[in-house]
GROMACS .gro file of C-alpha atoms in nm:
model
  356
    1MET     CA    1  -0.235   3.126  -0.160
    2ASN     CA    2  -0.486   2.963   0.074
    3PHE     CA    3  -0.418   2.635   0.256
    4LEU     CA    4  -0.640   2.339   0.352
    5SER     CA    5  -0.546   2.064   0.598
    6VAL     CA    6  -0.763   1.766   0.695
    7ASN     CA    7  -0.724   1.417   0.837
    8ILE     CA    8  -0.935   1.237   0.581
    9ARG     CA    9  -0.937   0.892   0.748
   10GLY     CA   10  -0.889   0.704   0.419
   11LEU     CA   11  -0.896   0.812   0.053
   12GLY     CA   12  -1.116   0.535  -0.079
   13SER     CA   13  -1.460   0.698  -0.068
   14ASP     CA   14  -1.585   0.899  -0.367
   15ASP     CA   15  -1.785   1.113  -0.123
   16LYS     CA   16  -1.461   1.230   0.034
   17GLY     CA   17  -1.327   1.332  -0.306
   18THR     CA   18  -1.640   1.538  -0.369
   19TRP     CA   19  -1.614   1.690  -0.020
   20ILE     CA   20  -1.250   1.800  -0.056
   21ARG     CA   21  -1.310   1.925  -0.410
   22LYS     CA   22  -1.597   2.145  -0.291
   23LEU     CA   23  -1.388   2.277  -0.002
   24ARG     CA   24  -1.107   2.368  -0.240
   25THR     CA   25  -1.340   2.553  -0.474
   26ALA     CA   26  -1.539   2.732  -0.202
   27ASN     CA   27  -1.226   2.852  -0.020
   28GLU     CA   28  -1.007   2.913  -0.327
   29ILE     CA   29  -0.741   2.675  -0.198
   30GLY     CA   30  -0.401   2.661  -0.365
   31PHE     CA   31  -0.242   2.396  -0.141
   32ILE     CA   32  -0.406   2.088   0.015
   33MET     CA   33  -0.263   1.870   0.293
   34LEU     CA   34  -0.433   1.535   0.359
   35GLN     CA   35  -0.342   1.303   0.645
   36GLU     CA   36  -0.414   0.936   0.720
   37THR     CA   37  -0.461   0.826   0.358
   38GLN     CA   38  -0.440   0.459   0.469
   39PHE     CA   39  -0.296   0.361   0.129
   40ALA     CA   40   0.027   0.158   0.123
   41SER     CA   41   0.079   0.273  -0.238
   42LEU     CA   42  -0.084   0.552  -0.440
   43GLU     CA   43   0.068   0.454  -0.774
   44GLY     CA   44  -0.212   0.470  -1.030
   45PHE     CA   45  -0.460   0.619  -0.782
   46ASP     CA   46  -0.671   0.906  -0.920
   47LEU     CA   47  -0.598   1.201  -0.691
   48GLY     CA   48  -0.771   1.431  -0.939
   49LYS     CA   49  -1.106   1.364  -0.772
   50PHE     CA   50  -0.976   1.550  -0.466
   51TRP     CA   51  -0.856   1.850  -0.668
   52GLY     CA   52  -1.123   1.892  -0.934
   53GLN     CA   53  -1.102   2.118  -1.234
   54GLY     CA   54  -0.764   2.247  -1.348
   55VAL     CA   55  -0.409   2.118  -1.337
   56PHE     CA   56  -0.239   2.017  -1.014
   57ASP     CA   57   0.082   1.861  -0.891
   58CYS     CA   58   0.111   1.627  -0.596
   59ASP     CA   59   0.342   1.415  -0.385
   60TRP     CA   60   0.284   1.168  -0.105
   61VAL     CA   61   0.418   0.948   0.168
   62ASP     CA   62   0.282   0.594   0.159
   63ALA     CA   63   0.106   0.452   0.462
   64THR     CA   64   0.267   0.171   0.659
   65GLY     CA   65   0.013  -0.099   0.592
   66ARG     CA   66  -0.315   0.077   0.671
   67SER     CA   67  -0.156   0.319   0.917
   68GLY     CA   68  -0.081   0.683   0.835
   69GLY     CA   69  -0.004   0.814   0.488
   70LEU     CA   70   0.018   1.172   0.360
   71VAL     CA   71  -0.076   1.353   0.039
   72SER     CA   72  -0.004   1.713  -0.061
   73LEU     CA   73  -0.159   1.871  -0.373
   74TRP     CA   74  -0.098   2.219  -0.513
   75ASP     CA   75  -0.159   2.447  -0.810
   76PRO     CA   76   0.162   2.447  -1.022
   77LYS     CA   77   0.059   2.772  -1.188
   78ARG     CA   78   0.085   2.943  -0.851
   79PHE     CA   79   0.350   2.739  -0.671
   80SER     CA   80   0.678   2.617  -0.827
   81VAL     CA   81   0.838   2.335  -0.626
   82SER     CA   82   1.214   2.326  -0.576
   83GLN     CA   83   1.256   2.049  -0.317
   84VAL     CA   84   1.061   1.766  -0.154
   85ILE     CA   85   1.161   1.612   0.180
   86LYS     CA   86   0.987   1.291   0.286
   87ASN     CA   87   0.961   1.124   0.621
   88ARG     CA   88   0.727   0.851   0.741
   89HIS     CA   89   0.545   1.113   0.951
   90PHE     CA   90   0.576   1.433   0.747
   91LEU     CA   91   0.603   1.564   0.392
   92CYS     CA   92   0.781   1.894   0.330
   93ILE     CA   93   0.726   2.077   0.000
   94ARG     CA   94   0.952   2.375  -0.070
   95GLY     CA   95   0.893   2.619  -0.352
   96VAL     CA   96   0.827   2.970  -0.473
   97SER     CA   97   0.493   3.145  -0.493
   98ASN     CA   98   0.444   3.255  -0.853
   99ASP     CA   99   0.211   3.529  -0.728
  100ASP     CA  100   0.477   3.732  -0.549
  101GLY     CA  101   0.807   3.540  -0.565
  102LYS     CA  102   0.805   3.454  -0.193
  103VAL     CA  103   0.970   3.129  -0.084
  104PHE     CA  104   0.736   2.890   0.098
  105SER     CA  105   0.794   2.563   0.280
  106VAL     CA  106   0.476   2.366   0.356
  107VAL     CA  107   0.499   2.071   0.598
  108ASN     CA  108   0.218   1.814   0.607
  109VAL     CA  109   0.229   1.622   0.938
  110TYR     CA  110   0.074   1.303   1.072
  111ALA     CA  111   0.243   1.256   1.408
  112PRO     CA  112   0.290   0.916   1.575
  113GLN     CA  113   0.114   0.814   1.895
  114ARG     CA  114   0.408   0.730   2.121
  115LEU     CA  115   0.600   1.009   2.291
  116ARG     CA  116   0.943   0.876   2.203
  117ASP     CA  117   0.844   0.866   1.835
  118LYS     CA  118   0.705   1.219   1.857
  119ARG     CA  119   1.039   1.341   1.993
  120VAL     CA  120   1.215   1.209   1.684
  121VAL     CA  121   0.965   1.378   1.451
  122TRP     CA  122   0.986   1.711   1.636
  123ALA     CA  123   1.367   1.700   1.615
  124ASP     CA  124   1.362   1.617   1.242
  125ILE     CA  125   1.122   1.903   1.161
  126GLU     CA  126   1.325   2.141   1.377
  127GLY     CA  127   1.636   2.049   1.181
  128ILE     CA  128   1.465   2.129   0.851
  129ILE     CA  129   1.325   2.463   0.967
  130ALA     CA  130   1.667   2.572   1.094
  131GLN     CA  131   1.803   2.552   0.739
  132ASP     CA  132   1.634   2.864   0.596
  133SER     CA  133   1.410   3.162   0.665
  134ALA     CA  134   1.127   3.083   0.422
  135PHE     CA  135   0.761   3.144   0.494
  136TRP     CA  136   0.665   2.828   0.681
  137VAL     CA  137   0.324   2.662   0.706
  138ILE     CA  138   0.301   2.344   0.916
  139GLY     CA  139  -0.033   2.166   0.927
  140GLY     CA  140  -0.179   1.829   1.008
  141ASP     CA  141  -0.276   1.586   1.281
  142PHE     CA  142  -0.023   1.619   1.565
  143ASN     CA  143  -0.189   1.355   1.785
  144CYS     CA  144  -0.145   1.573   2.095
  145VAL     CA  145  -0.286   1.891   2.244
  146ARG     CA  146  -0.126   2.199   2.396
  147ASP     CA  147  -0.316   2.210   2.727
  148ARG     CA  148  -0.577   2.023   2.930
  149THR     CA  149  -0.872   2.231   2.805
  150GLU     CA  150  -0.821   2.093   2.454
  151ARG     CA  151  -0.940   1.744   2.555
  152ARG     CA  152  -1.266   1.615   2.693
  153ASN     CA  153  -1.352   1.256   2.783
  154SER     CA  154  -1.009   1.151   2.658
  155LYS     CA  155  -0.676   1.106   2.833
  156PHE     CA  156  -0.456   1.414   2.884
  157ASN     CA  157  -0.079   1.364   2.910
  158ALA     CA  158   0.094   1.672   3.053
  159LEU     CA  159   0.440   1.553   2.950
  160VAL     CA  160   0.338   1.513   2.586
  161SER     CA  161   0.180   1.860   2.584
  162ASN     CA  162   0.481   2.021   2.749
  163GLU     CA  163   0.722   1.874   2.495
  164PHE     CA  164   0.492   1.972   2.207
  165ASN     CA  165   0.482   2.332   2.333
  166GLU     CA  166   0.860   2.333   2.369
  167PHE     CA  167   0.892   2.218   2.009
  168ILE     CA  168   0.661   2.498   1.886
  169ASP     CA  169   0.865   2.753   2.083
  170LYS     CA  170   1.196   2.622   1.946
  171VAL     CA  171   1.090   2.646   1.584
  172GLN     CA  172   0.928   2.987   1.656
  173MET     CA  173   0.592   2.904   1.510
  174HIS     CA  174   0.267   3.092   1.564
  175GLU     CA  175  -0.095   2.971   1.559
  176PHE     CA  176  -0.365   3.219   1.464
  177SER     CA  177  -0.680   3.231   1.674
  178LEU     CA  178  -0.899   2.943   1.553
  179LYS     CA  179  -1.252   3.028   1.445
  180GLY     CA  180  -1.547   2.798   1.397
  181ARG     CA  181  -1.476   2.513   1.642
  182LYS     CA  182  -1.315   2.456   1.980
  183PHE     CA  183  -1.243   2.088   1.911
  184THR     CA  184  -1.115   1.958   1.577
  185TYR     CA  185  -1.166   1.586   1.642
  186VAL     CA  186  -1.490   1.442   1.777
  187SER     CA  187  -1.578   1.074   1.810
  188GLY     CA  188  -1.901   1.021   2.002
  189ASN     CA  189  -1.848   1.225   2.318
  190LYS     CA  190  -1.468   1.218   2.298
  191CYS     CA  191  -1.334   1.556   2.190
  192SER     CA  192  -0.988   1.698   2.133
  193ARG     CA  193  -0.796   1.953   1.931
  194ILE     CA  194  -0.521   1.744   1.775
  195ASP     CA  195  -0.542   1.905   1.428
  196ARG     CA  196  -0.372   2.242   1.384
  197MET     CA  197  -0.186   2.476   1.149
  198PHE     CA  198   0.117   2.683   1.245
  199VAL     CA  199   0.301   2.956   1.056
  200SER     CA  200   0.639   3.126   1.096
  201TRP     CA  201   0.653   3.474   1.242
  202ASN     CA  202   0.754   3.633   0.911
  203PHE     CA  203   0.426   3.491   0.775
  204VAL     CA  204   0.239   3.666   1.058
  205ASN     CA  205   0.413   3.994   0.978
  206GLU     CA  206   0.323   3.963   0.610
  207TRP     CA  207  -0.040   3.851   0.660
  208PRO     CA  208  -0.144   3.959   1.013
  209ASN     CA  209  -0.516   3.934   0.930
  210ALA     CA  210  -0.510   3.583   0.787
  211GLU     CA  211  -0.827   3.386   0.862
  212TYR     CA  212  -0.782   3.051   1.037
  213ARG     CA  213  -1.098   2.843   1.061
  214ALA     CA  214  -1.215   2.492   1.147
  215LEU     CA  215  -1.497   2.386   0.915
  216ALA     CA  216  -1.779   2.138   0.971
  217ARG     CA  217  -1.702   1.766   0.987
  218GLU     CA  218  -1.891   1.590   0.707
  219GLU     CA  219  -1.687   1.294   0.576
  220SER     CA  220  -1.440   1.251   0.864
  221ASP     CA  221  -1.421   1.267   1.242
  222HIS     CA  222  -1.177   1.555   1.192
  223CYS     CA  223  -1.259   1.916   1.105
  224PRO     CA  224  -1.097   2.057   0.789
  225LEU     CA  225  -0.869   2.351   0.873
  226VAL     CA  226  -0.845   2.646   0.634
  227LEU     CA  227  -0.579   2.916   0.645
  228LYS     CA  228  -0.702   3.191   0.416
  229ILE     CA  229  -0.488   3.488   0.322
  230GLU     CA  230  -0.670   3.599   0.008
  231ALA     CA  231  -1.010   3.609  -0.158
  232ARG     CA  232  -1.087   3.603  -0.528
  233ASN     CA  233  -1.405   3.635  -0.727
  234PHE     CA  234  -1.411   3.497  -1.081
  235GLY     CA  235  -1.765   3.612  -1.157
  236PRO     CA  236  -2.087   3.426  -1.229
  237LYS     CA  237  -2.096   3.089  -1.407
  238SER     CA  238  -2.260   3.043  -1.745
  239PHE     CA  239  -2.588   2.857  -1.800
  240ARG     CA  240  -2.551   2.480  -1.833
  241PHE     CA  241  -2.799   2.205  -1.910
  242PHE     CA  242  -2.750   1.869  -1.738
  243ASN     CA  243  -2.879   1.537  -1.869
  244SER     CA  244  -3.014   1.448  -1.525
  245TRP     CA  245  -3.278   1.720  -1.569
  246LEU     CA  246  -3.444   1.502  -1.832
  247GLN     CA  247  -3.556   1.273  -1.549
  248ARG     CA  248  -3.708   1.565  -1.355
  249GLU     CA  249  -4.084   1.601  -1.358
  250GLY     CA  250  -4.226   1.891  -1.557
  251LEU     CA  251  -3.944   1.956  -1.804
  252SER     CA  252  -4.124   1.811  -2.107
  253ASP     CA  253  -4.435   2.022  -2.047
  254LEU     CA  254  -4.220   2.331  -1.996
  255VAL     CA  255  -4.035   2.281  -2.327
  256GLU     CA  256  -4.358   2.213  -2.516
  257LYS     CA  257  -4.521   2.528  -2.378
  258ALA     CA  258  -4.221   2.753  -2.446
  259CYS     CA  259  -4.187   2.629  -2.802
  260SER     CA  260  -4.558   2.665  -2.884
  261GLU     CA  261  -4.589   3.031  -2.778
  262GLU     CA  262  -4.623   3.293  -3.047
  263VAL     CA  263  -4.341   3.544  -3.081
  264GLY     CA  264  -4.509   3.799  -3.313
  265ASN     CA  265  -4.415   3.897  -3.666
  266ALA     CA  266  -4.056   3.787  -3.714
  267THR     CA  267  -3.846   3.590  -3.953
  268ALA     CA  268  -3.804   3.220  -3.881
  269GLN     CA  269  -3.446   3.270  -3.759
  270ILE     CA  270  -3.534   3.553  -3.521
  271ALA     CA  271  -3.843   3.368  -3.393
  272LEU     CA  272  -3.628   3.063  -3.320
  273MET     CA  273  -3.373   3.270  -3.125
  274GLN     CA  274  -3.650   3.439  -2.924
  275LYS     CA  275  -3.798   3.100  -2.836
  276PHE     CA  276  -3.457   2.976  -2.728
  277ARG     CA  277  -3.417   3.278  -2.499
  278LYS     CA  278  -3.761   3.223  -2.345
  279LEU     CA  279  -3.690   2.851  -2.308
  280LYS     CA  280  -3.362   2.923  -2.132
  281ALA     CA  281  -3.531   3.165  -1.890
  282SER     CA  282  -3.812   2.915  -1.826
  283ILE     CA  283  -3.566   2.634  -1.753
  284ILE     CA  284  -3.372   2.854  -1.511
  285ASP     CA  285  -3.693   2.942  -1.323
  286TRP     CA  286  -3.803   2.577  -1.324
  287LYS     CA  287  -3.468   2.462  -1.187
  288LYS     CA  288  -3.480   2.722  -0.910
  289GLY     CA  289  -3.820   2.591  -0.808
  290TRP     CA  290  -3.716   2.234  -0.733
  291THR     CA  291  -3.364   2.311  -0.615
  292SER     CA  292  -3.478   2.571  -0.361
  293VAL     CA  293  -3.656   2.304  -0.158
  294GLU     CA  294  -3.353   2.076  -0.151
  295GLU     CA  295  -3.116   2.365  -0.085
  296GLU     CA  296  -3.327   2.483   0.208
  297GLU     CA  297  -3.334   2.131   0.348
  298GLU     CA  298  -2.956   2.099   0.314
  299VAL     CA  299  -2.898   2.436   0.481
  300ASN     CA  300  -3.124   2.340   0.771
  301LEU     CA  301  -2.954   2.003   0.813
  302LYS     CA  302  -2.607   2.156   0.810
  303ALA     CA  303  -2.719   2.418   1.061
  304GLU     CA  304  -2.848   2.139   1.284
  305ILE     CA  305  -2.514   1.960   1.250
  306ARG     CA  306  -2.328   2.280   1.340
  307ASP     CA  307  -2.553   2.340   1.642
  308LEU     CA  308  -2.488   1.989   1.771
  309ASP     CA  309  -2.116   2.034   1.706
  310GLU     CA  310  -2.121   2.349   1.919
  311ILE     CA  311  -2.310   2.169   2.196
  312VAL     CA  312  -2.026   1.915   2.204
  313ASP     CA  313  -1.794   2.201   2.301
  314ASP     CA  314  -1.986   2.240   2.629
  315ARG     CA  315  -2.130   1.899   2.718
  316ASP     CA  316  -2.186   1.544   2.602
  317LEU     CA  317  -2.460   1.478   2.350
  318THR     CA  318  -2.756   1.269   2.459
  319GLU     CA  319  -2.835   0.946   2.277
  320ALA     CA  320  -3.119   1.121   2.096
  321GLN     CA  321  -2.892   1.404   1.985
  322LEU     CA  322  -2.628   1.158   1.865
  323TRP     CA  323  -2.898   0.985   1.658
  324VAL     CA  324  -3.015   1.317   1.510
  325PHE     CA  325  -2.653   1.409   1.435
  326ASP     CA  326  -2.592   1.082   1.247
  327GLU     CA  327  -2.922   1.098   1.058
  328ALA     CA  328  -2.861   1.458   0.953
  329LYS     CA  329  -2.516   1.368   0.821
  330ASN     CA  330  -2.662   1.074   0.628
  331ARG     CA  331  -2.930   1.295   0.469
  332VAL     CA  332  -2.673   1.560   0.371
  333ARG     CA  333  -2.469   1.284   0.209
  334GLU     CA  334  -2.782   1.160   0.027
  335LEU     CA  335  -2.854   1.507  -0.109
  336GLY     CA  336  -2.495   1.522  -0.225
  337ASN     CA  337  -2.544   1.198  -0.417
  338PHE     CA  338  -2.828   1.361  -0.609
  339LYS     CA  339  -2.573   1.600  -0.754
  340LYS     CA  340  -2.321   1.328  -0.841
  341LYS     CA  341  -2.459   1.271  -1.191
  342ASP     CA  342  -2.415   1.639  -1.269
  343MET     CA  343  -2.058   1.626  -1.138
  344GLN     CA  344  -1.985   1.327  -1.361
  345GLN     CA  345  -2.117   1.515  -1.663
  346LYS     CA  346  -1.897   1.812  -1.577
  347SER     CA  347  -1.597   1.580  -1.559
  348ARG     CA  348  -1.673   1.430  -1.902
  349ILE     CA  349  -1.708   1.778  -2.052
  350ARG     CA  350  -1.377   1.884  -1.897
  351TRP     CA  351  -1.209   1.568  -2.023
  352ALA     CA  352  -1.338   1.633  -2.375
  353ARG     CA  353  -1.219   1.996  -2.360
  354GLU     CA  354  -0.879   1.944  -2.198
  355GLY     CA  355  -0.799   1.591  -2.312
  356GLY     CA  356  -0.761   1.268  -2.118
   0.00000   0.00000   0.00000
């Protein structure tokens, strides 16, 4: 089972739902941890837009006003929950992996700012971990770093870091080498690594080659963190026709041409099937033509965003680079909106197939 953790900085935006849903699908995530929901109550809120296709279970800790808030979502076919422990600053989900029968405890953390409050949270989590020898995964926004090199242009508090490191040592947690980014939170030229994921040592022994990666920031100031211990391939997707294509230039001419071509001496039924096959192939080629341009543009923009993110690891961005970074993110978001109609159609089809 793969894990995703991200400080989402508010659940309200549909773009964030699309973002998390894509991350889950692309990385085959079985358990999601979201921090800083900023919702005082999630009763009646549609968390399905963050999960996407398929069934899921979830639990949450409400925010205090607009501060904090946690949500955990998981695949019930792969993870059977036995206990939930809630705290204002963490959410612990205990259960059994249906894949292999291993007992997991997953702790979603959004730590407080003040040191004295952190001490209470560290002690509470330590008390829970001491109760059993499950496979532990602890992820979230800890609002502190482990050493001075993990901050730039922001205040470093040695006492906070020392006590955080002592807590990690006491609970005997391990952090895999992080790939992808040096800093997980970037706001302007302020950088830090306050988001992390830890695992127990029995987890390390079981999955020593687990991949731990910080992904690109797109809808939040925080990088999504992925802990991947498996990879699955469910094969190619079938051909689908989307209503939005009817507004694309050239489709009418393509259909007319494909349907008017001769197919030789054949019965009416066979001729119709042959025309359908040719029409399908023509539509696929046509779609590739106009999507390739947009896909190339999106790839280039995301590469530019990644390059600027890497520059931030070494120095401050100039005003011009900050402008390019913001404009590139806006254009990527705009391209994503072009696909929203297709996503809505997929949702309606799924609703019709699976029921409301």
